[in-house]
Short mmCIF file of N, CA and C in Angstrom, two decimals:
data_model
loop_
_atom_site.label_atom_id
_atom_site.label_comp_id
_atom_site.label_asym_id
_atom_site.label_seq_id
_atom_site.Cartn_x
_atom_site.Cartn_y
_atom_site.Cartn_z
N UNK M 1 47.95 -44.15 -55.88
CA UNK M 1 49.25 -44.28 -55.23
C UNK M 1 50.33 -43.52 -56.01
N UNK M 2 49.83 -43.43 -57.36
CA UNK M 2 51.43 -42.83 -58.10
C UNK M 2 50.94 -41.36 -57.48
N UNK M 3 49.75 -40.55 -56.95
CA UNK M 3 49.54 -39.63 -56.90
C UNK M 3 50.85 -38.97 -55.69
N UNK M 4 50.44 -40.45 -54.46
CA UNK M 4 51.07 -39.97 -53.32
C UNK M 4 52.25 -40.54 -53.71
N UNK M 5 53.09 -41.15 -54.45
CA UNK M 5 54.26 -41.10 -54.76
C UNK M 5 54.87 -39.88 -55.37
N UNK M 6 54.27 -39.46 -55.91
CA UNK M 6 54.64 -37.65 -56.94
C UNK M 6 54.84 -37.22 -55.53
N UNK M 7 53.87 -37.02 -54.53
CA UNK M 7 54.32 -35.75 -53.62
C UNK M 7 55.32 -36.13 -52.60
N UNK M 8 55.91 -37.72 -52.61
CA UNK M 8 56.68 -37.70 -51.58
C UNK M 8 58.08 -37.33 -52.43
N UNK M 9 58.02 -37.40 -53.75
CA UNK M 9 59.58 -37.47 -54.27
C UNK M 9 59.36 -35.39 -53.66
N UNK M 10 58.50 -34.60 -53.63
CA UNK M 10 58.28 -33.22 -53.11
C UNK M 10 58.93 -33.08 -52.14
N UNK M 11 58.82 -34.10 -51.21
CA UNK M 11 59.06 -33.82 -50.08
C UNK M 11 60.56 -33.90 -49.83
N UNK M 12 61.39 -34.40 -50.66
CA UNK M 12 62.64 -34.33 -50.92
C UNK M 12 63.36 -32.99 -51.01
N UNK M 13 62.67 -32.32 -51.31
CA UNK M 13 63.21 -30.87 -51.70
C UNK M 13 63.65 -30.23 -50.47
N UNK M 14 62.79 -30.88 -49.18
CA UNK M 14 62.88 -30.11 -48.45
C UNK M 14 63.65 -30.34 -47.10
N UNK M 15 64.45 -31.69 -47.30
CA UNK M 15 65.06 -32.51 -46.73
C UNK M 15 64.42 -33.52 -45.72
N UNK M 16 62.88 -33.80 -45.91
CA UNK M 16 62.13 -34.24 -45.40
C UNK M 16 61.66 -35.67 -46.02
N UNK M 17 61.41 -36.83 -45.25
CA UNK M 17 61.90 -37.95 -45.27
C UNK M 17 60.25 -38.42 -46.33
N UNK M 18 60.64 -39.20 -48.27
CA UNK M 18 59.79 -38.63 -49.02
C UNK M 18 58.28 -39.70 -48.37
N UNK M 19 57.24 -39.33 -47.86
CA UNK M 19 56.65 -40.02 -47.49
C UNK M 19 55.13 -38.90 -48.22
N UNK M 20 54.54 -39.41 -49.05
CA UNK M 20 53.15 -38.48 -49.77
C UNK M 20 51.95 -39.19 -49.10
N UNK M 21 51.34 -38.42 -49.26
CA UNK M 21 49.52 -38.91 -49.08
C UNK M 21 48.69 -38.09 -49.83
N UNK M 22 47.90 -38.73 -50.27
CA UNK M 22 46.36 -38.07 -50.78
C UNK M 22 44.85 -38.96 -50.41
N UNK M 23 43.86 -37.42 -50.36
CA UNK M 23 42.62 -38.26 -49.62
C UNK M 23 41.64 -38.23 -50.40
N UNK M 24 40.87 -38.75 -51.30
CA UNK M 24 40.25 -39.32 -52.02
C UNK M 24 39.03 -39.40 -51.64
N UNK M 25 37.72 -38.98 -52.38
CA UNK M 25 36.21 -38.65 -52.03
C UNK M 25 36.22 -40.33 -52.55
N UNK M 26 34.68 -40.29 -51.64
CA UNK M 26 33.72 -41.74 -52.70
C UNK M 26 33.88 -41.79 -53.49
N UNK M 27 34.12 -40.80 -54.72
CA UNK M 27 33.92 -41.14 -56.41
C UNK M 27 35.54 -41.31 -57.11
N UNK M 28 36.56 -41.08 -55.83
CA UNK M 28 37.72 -41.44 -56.03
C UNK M 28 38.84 -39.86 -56.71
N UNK M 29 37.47 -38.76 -56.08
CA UNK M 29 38.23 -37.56 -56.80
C UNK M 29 39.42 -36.80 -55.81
N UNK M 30 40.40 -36.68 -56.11
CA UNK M 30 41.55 -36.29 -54.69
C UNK M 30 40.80 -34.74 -54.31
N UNK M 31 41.14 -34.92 -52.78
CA UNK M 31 40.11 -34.23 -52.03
C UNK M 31 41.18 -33.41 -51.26
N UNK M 32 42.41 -33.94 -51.05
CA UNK M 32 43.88 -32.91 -50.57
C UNK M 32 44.68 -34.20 -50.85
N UNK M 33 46.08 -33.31 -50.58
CA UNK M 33 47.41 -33.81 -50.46
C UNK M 33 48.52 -33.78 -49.90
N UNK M 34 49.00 -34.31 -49.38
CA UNK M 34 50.52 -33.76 -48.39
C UNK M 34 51.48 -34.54 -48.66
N UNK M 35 52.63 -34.33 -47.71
CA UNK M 35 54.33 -35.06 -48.02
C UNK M 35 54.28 -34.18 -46.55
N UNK M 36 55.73 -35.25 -46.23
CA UNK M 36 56.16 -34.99 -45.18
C UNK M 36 56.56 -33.70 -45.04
N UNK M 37 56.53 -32.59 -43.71
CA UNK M 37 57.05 -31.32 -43.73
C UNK M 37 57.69 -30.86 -42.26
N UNK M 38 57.76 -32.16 -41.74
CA UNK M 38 58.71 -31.79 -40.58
C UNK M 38 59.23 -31.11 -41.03
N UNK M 39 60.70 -31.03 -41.62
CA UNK M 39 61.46 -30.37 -41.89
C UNK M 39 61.64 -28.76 -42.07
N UNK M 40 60.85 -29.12 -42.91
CA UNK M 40 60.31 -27.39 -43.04
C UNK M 40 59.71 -26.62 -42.53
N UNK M 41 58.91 -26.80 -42.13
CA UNK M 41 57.99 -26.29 -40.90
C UNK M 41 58.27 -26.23 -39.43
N UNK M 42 59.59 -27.46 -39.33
CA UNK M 42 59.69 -27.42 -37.79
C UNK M 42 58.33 -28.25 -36.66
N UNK M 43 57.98 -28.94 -37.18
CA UNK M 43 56.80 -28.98 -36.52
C UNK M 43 56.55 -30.77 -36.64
N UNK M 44 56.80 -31.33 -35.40
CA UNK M 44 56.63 -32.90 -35.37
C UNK M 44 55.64 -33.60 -35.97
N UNK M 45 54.04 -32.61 -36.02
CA UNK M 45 53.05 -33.17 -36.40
C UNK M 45 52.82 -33.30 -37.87
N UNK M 46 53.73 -32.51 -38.50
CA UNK M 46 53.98 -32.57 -40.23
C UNK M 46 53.87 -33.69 -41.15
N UNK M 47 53.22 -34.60 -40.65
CA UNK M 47 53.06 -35.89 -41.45
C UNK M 47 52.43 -35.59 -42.48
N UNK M 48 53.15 -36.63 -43.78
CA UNK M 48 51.65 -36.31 -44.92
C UNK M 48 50.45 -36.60 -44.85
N UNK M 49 50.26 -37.55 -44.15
CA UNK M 49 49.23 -38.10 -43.45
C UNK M 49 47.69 -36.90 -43.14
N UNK M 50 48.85 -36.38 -42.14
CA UNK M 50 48.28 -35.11 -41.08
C UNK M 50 47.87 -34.04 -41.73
N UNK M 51 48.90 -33.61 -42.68
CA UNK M 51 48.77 -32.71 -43.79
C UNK M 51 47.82 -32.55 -44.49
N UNK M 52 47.42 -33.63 -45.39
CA UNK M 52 46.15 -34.49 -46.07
C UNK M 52 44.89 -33.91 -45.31
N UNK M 53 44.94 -34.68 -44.00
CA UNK M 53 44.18 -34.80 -42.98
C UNK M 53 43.34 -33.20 -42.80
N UNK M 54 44.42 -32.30 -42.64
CA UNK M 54 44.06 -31.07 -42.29
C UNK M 54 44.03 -30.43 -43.43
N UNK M 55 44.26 -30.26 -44.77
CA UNK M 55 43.12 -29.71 -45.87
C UNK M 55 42.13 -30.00 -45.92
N UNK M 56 41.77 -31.64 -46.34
CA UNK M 56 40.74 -32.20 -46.46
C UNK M 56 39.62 -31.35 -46.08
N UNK M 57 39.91 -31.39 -44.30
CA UNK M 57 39.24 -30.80 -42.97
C UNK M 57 38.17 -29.67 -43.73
N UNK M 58 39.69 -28.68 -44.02
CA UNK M 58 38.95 -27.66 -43.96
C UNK M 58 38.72 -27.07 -45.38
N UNK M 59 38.74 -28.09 -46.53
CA UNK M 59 37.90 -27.92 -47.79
C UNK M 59 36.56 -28.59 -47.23
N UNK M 60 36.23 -29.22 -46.64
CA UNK M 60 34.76 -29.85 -46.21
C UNK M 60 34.50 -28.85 -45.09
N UNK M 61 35.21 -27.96 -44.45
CA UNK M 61 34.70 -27.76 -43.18
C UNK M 61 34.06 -28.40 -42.01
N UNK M 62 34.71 -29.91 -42.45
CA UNK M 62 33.92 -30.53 -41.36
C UNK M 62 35.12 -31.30 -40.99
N UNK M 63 35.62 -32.07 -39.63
CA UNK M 63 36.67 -32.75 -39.55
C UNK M 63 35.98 -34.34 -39.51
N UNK M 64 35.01 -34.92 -39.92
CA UNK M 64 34.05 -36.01 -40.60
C UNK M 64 34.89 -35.82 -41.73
N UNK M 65 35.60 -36.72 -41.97
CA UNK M 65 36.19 -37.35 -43.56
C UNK M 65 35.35 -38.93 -43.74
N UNK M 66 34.09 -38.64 -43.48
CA UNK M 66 33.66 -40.11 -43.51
C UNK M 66 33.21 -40.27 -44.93
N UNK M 67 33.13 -41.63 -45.49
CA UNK M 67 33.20 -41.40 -47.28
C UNK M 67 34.47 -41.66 -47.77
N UNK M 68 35.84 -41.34 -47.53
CA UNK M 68 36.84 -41.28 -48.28
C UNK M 68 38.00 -42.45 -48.08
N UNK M 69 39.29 -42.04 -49.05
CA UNK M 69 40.39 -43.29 -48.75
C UNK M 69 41.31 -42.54 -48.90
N UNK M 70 42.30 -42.71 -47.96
CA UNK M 70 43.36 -42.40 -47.38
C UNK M 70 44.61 -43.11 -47.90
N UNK M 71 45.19 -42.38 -48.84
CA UNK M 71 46.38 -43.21 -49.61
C UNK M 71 47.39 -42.56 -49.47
N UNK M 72 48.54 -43.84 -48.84
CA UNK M 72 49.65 -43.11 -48.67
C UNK M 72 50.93 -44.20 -48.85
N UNK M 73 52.06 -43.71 -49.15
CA UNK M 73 53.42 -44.30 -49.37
C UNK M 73 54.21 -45.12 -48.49
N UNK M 74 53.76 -44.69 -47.18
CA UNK M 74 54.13 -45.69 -46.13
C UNK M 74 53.21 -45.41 -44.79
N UNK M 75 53.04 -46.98 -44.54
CA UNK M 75 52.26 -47.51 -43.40
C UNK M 75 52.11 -46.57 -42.29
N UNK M 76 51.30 -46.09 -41.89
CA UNK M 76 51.16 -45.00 -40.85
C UNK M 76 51.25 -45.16 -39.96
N UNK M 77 52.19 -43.83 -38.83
CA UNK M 77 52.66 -44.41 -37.33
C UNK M 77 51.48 -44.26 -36.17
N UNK M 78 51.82 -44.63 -35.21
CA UNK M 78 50.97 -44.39 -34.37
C UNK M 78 50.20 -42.52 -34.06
N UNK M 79 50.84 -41.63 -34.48
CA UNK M 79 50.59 -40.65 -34.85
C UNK M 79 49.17 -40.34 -35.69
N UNK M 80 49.73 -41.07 -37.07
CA UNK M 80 48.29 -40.51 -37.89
C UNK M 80 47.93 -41.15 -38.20
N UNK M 81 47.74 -42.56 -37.17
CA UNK M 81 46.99 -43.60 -37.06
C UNK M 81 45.73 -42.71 -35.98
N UNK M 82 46.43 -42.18 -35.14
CA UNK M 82 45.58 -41.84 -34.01
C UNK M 82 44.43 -40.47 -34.82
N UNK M 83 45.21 -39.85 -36.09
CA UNK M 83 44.44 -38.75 -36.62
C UNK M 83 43.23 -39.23 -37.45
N UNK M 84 43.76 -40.61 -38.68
CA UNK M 84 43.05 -41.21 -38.97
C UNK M 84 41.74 -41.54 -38.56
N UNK M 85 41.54 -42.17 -37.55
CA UNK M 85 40.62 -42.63 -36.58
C UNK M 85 39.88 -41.46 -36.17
N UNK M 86 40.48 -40.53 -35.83
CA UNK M 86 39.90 -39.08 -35.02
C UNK M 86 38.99 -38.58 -36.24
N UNK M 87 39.31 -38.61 -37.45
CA UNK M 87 38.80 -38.24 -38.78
C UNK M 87 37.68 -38.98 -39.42
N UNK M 88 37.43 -40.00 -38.46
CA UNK M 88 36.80 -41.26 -39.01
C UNK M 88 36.72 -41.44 -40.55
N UNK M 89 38.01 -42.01 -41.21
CA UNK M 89 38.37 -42.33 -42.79
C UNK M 89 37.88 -43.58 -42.39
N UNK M 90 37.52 -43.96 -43.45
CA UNK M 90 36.73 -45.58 -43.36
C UNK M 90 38.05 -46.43 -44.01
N UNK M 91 38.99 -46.30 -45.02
CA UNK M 91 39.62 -46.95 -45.68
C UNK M 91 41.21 -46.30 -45.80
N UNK M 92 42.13 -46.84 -45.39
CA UNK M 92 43.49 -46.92 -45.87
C UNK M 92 44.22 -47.89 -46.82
N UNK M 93 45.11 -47.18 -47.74
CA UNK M 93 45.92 -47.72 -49.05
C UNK M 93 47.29 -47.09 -48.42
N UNK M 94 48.62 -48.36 -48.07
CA UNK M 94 49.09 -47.79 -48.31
C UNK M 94 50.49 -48.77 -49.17
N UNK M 95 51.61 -47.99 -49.13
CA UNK M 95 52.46 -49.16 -50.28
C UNK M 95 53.79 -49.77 -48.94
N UNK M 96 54.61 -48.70 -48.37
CA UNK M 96 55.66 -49.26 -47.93
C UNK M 96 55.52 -49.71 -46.61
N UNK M 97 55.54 -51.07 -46.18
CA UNK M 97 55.36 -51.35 -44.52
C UNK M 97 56.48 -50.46 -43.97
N UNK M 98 55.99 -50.30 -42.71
CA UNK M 98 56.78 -49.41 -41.45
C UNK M 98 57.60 -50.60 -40.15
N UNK M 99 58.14 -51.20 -40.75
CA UNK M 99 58.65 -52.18 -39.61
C UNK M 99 59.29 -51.83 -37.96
N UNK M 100 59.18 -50.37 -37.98
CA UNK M 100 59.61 -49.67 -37.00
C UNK M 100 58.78 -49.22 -35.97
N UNK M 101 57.75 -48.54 -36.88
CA UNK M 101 56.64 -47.49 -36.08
C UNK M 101 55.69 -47.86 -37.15
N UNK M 102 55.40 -48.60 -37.49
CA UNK M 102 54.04 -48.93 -38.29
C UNK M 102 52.94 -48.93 -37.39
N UNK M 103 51.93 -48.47 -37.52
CA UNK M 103 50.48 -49.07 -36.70
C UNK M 103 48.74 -48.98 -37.50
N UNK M 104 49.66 -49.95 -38.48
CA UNK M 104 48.42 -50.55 -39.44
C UNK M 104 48.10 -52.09 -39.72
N UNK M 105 49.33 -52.89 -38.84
CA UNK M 105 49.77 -54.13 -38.72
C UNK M 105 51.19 -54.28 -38.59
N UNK M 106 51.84 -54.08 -38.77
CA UNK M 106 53.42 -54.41 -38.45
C UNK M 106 53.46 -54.32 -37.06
N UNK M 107 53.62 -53.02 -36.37
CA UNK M 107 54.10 -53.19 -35.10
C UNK M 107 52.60 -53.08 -33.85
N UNK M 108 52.12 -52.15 -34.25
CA UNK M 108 50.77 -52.08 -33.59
C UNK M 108 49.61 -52.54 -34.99
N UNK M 109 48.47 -52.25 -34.40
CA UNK M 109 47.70 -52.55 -35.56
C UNK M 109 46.35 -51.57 -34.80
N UNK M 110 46.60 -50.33 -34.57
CA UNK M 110 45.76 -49.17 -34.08
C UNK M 110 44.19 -49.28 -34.90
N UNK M 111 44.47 -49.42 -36.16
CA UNK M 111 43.53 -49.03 -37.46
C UNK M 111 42.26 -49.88 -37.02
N UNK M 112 42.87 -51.15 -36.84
CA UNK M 112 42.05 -52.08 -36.74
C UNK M 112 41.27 -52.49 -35.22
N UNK M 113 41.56 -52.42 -34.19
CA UNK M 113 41.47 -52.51 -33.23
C UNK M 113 40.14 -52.43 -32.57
N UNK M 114 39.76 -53.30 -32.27
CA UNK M 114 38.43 -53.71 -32.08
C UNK M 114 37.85 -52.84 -30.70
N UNK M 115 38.70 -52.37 -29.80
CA UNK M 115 38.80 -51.68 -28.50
C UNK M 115 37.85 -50.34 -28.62
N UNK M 116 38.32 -49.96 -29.85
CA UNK M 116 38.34 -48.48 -30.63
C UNK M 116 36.87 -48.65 -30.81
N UNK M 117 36.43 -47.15 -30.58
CA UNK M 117 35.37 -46.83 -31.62
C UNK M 117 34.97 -46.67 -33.09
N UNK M 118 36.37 -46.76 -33.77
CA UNK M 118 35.75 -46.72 -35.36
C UNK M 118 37.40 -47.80 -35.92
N UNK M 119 36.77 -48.22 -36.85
CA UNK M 119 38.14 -49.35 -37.33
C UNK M 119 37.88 -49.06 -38.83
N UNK M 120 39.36 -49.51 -39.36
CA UNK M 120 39.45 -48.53 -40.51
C UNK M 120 39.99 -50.11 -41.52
N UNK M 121 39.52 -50.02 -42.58
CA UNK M 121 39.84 -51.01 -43.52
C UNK M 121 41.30 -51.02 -44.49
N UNK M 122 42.20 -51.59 -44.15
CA UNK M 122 43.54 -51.29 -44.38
C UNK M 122 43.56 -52.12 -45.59
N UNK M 123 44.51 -51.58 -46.97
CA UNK M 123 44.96 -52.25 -47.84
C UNK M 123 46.70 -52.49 -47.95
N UNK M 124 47.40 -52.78 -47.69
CA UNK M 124 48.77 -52.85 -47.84
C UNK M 124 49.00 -53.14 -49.02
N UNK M 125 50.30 -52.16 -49.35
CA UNK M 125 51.26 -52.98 -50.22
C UNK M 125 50.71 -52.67 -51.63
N UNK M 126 50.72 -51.50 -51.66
CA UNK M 126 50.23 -51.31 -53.08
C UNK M 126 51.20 -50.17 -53.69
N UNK M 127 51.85 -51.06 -54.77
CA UNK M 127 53.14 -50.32 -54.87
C UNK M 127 54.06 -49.96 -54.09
N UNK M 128 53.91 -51.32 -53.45
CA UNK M 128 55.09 -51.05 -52.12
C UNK M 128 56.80 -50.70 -52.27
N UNK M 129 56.86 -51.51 -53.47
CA UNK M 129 58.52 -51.89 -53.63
C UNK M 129 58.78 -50.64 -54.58
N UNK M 130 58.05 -49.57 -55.04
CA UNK M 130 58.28 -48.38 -55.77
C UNK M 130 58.38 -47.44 -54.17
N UNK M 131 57.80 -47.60 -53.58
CA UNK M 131 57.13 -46.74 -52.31
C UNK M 131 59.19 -46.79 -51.18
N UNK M 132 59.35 -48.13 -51.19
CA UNK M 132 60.26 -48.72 -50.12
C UNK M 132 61.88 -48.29 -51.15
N UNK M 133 61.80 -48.39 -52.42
CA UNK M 133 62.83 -47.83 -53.10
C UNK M 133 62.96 -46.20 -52.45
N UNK M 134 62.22 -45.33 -52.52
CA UNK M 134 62.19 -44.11 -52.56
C UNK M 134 62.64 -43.85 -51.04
N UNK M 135 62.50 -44.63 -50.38
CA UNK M 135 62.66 -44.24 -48.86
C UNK M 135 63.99 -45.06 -48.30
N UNK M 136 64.65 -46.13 -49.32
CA UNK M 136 65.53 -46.89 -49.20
C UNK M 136 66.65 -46.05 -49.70
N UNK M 137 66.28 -45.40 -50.75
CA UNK M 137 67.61 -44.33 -51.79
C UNK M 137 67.74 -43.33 -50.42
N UNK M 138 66.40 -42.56 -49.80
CA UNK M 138 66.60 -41.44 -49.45
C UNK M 138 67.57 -41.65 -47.85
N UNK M 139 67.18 -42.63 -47.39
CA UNK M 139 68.19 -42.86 -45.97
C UNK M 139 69.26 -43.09 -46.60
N UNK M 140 69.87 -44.01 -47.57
CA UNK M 140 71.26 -44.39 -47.91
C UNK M 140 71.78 -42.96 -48.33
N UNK M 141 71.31 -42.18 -48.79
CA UNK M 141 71.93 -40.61 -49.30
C UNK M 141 71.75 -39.95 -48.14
N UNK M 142 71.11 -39.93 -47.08
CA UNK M 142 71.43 -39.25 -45.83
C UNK M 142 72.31 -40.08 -45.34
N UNK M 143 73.02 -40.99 -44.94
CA UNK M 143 73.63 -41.67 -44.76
C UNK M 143 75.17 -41.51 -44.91
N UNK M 144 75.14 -41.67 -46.13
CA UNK M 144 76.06 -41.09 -46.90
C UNK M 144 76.95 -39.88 -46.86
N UNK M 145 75.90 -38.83 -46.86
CA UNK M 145 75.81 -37.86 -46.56
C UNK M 145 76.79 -37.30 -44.95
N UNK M 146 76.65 -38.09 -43.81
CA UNK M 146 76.80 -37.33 -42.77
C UNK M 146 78.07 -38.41 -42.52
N UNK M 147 78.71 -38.76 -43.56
CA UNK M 147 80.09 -39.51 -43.21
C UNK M 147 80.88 -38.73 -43.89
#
């Protein structure tokens, strides 16, 4: 988690809201990494999540991320909840709940969902209140900011 905390304070640089991920083999060796890049890129699907998601991919050449754990800074939206799953990751870590657009349990609970063809083993809250600081500073300074 401090890994995907390093890359979301990154994602700051770019006026992009600091949210990191990294994806992690069986033996726990980081396998990619992302931060949010809407911003920069222009591009809605820019999640770190997604980001992660799509190195990973294509350092394995395979879009099978089966084997790995998916760690990230805040609770994932219905978005790369839906990539997650598509990726079949067996395991999510993440620290800050999403009380908004969460869909790992807060608002939906996608991950888990018995409906689904593959369900994903969620850990919350790991290093959450380091995770929820960083995203608590960064809205109050946008905030701030546009008054």
């Amino acid at each position: 988690m401090r890994l995907a905390l390093a890359e979301a304070e990154l994602a700051l640089a770019t006026g992009d809201v600091p949210v990191g991920a990294v994806l992690l083999d069986a033996d726990g060796t980081v396998l990619a990494h992302g931060r949010n890049e809407r911003e920069k890129l222009h591009d809605p699907t820019a999640h770190a999540e997604v980001v992660a998601i799509r190195r990973a991919a294509a350092l394995r050449a395979d879009w099978h991320l089966t084997g790995t754990t998916l760690v990230v800074t805040l609770e994932p939206c219905v978005l790369c909840a839906g990539a997650i799953l598509a990726a079949r990751i067996p395991r999510v870590v993440f620290g800050a709940w999403d009380e908004k657009a969460g869909a790992a349990g807060s608002v939906y609970d996608l991950l888990r969902d018995r409906r689904l063809n593959h369900r994903v083993e969620v850990i919350p809250e790991v290093l959450g209140e380091e995770s929820s600081a960083l995203l608590k500073r960064f809205f109050a300074e946008s905030r701030a900011s546009e008054l």
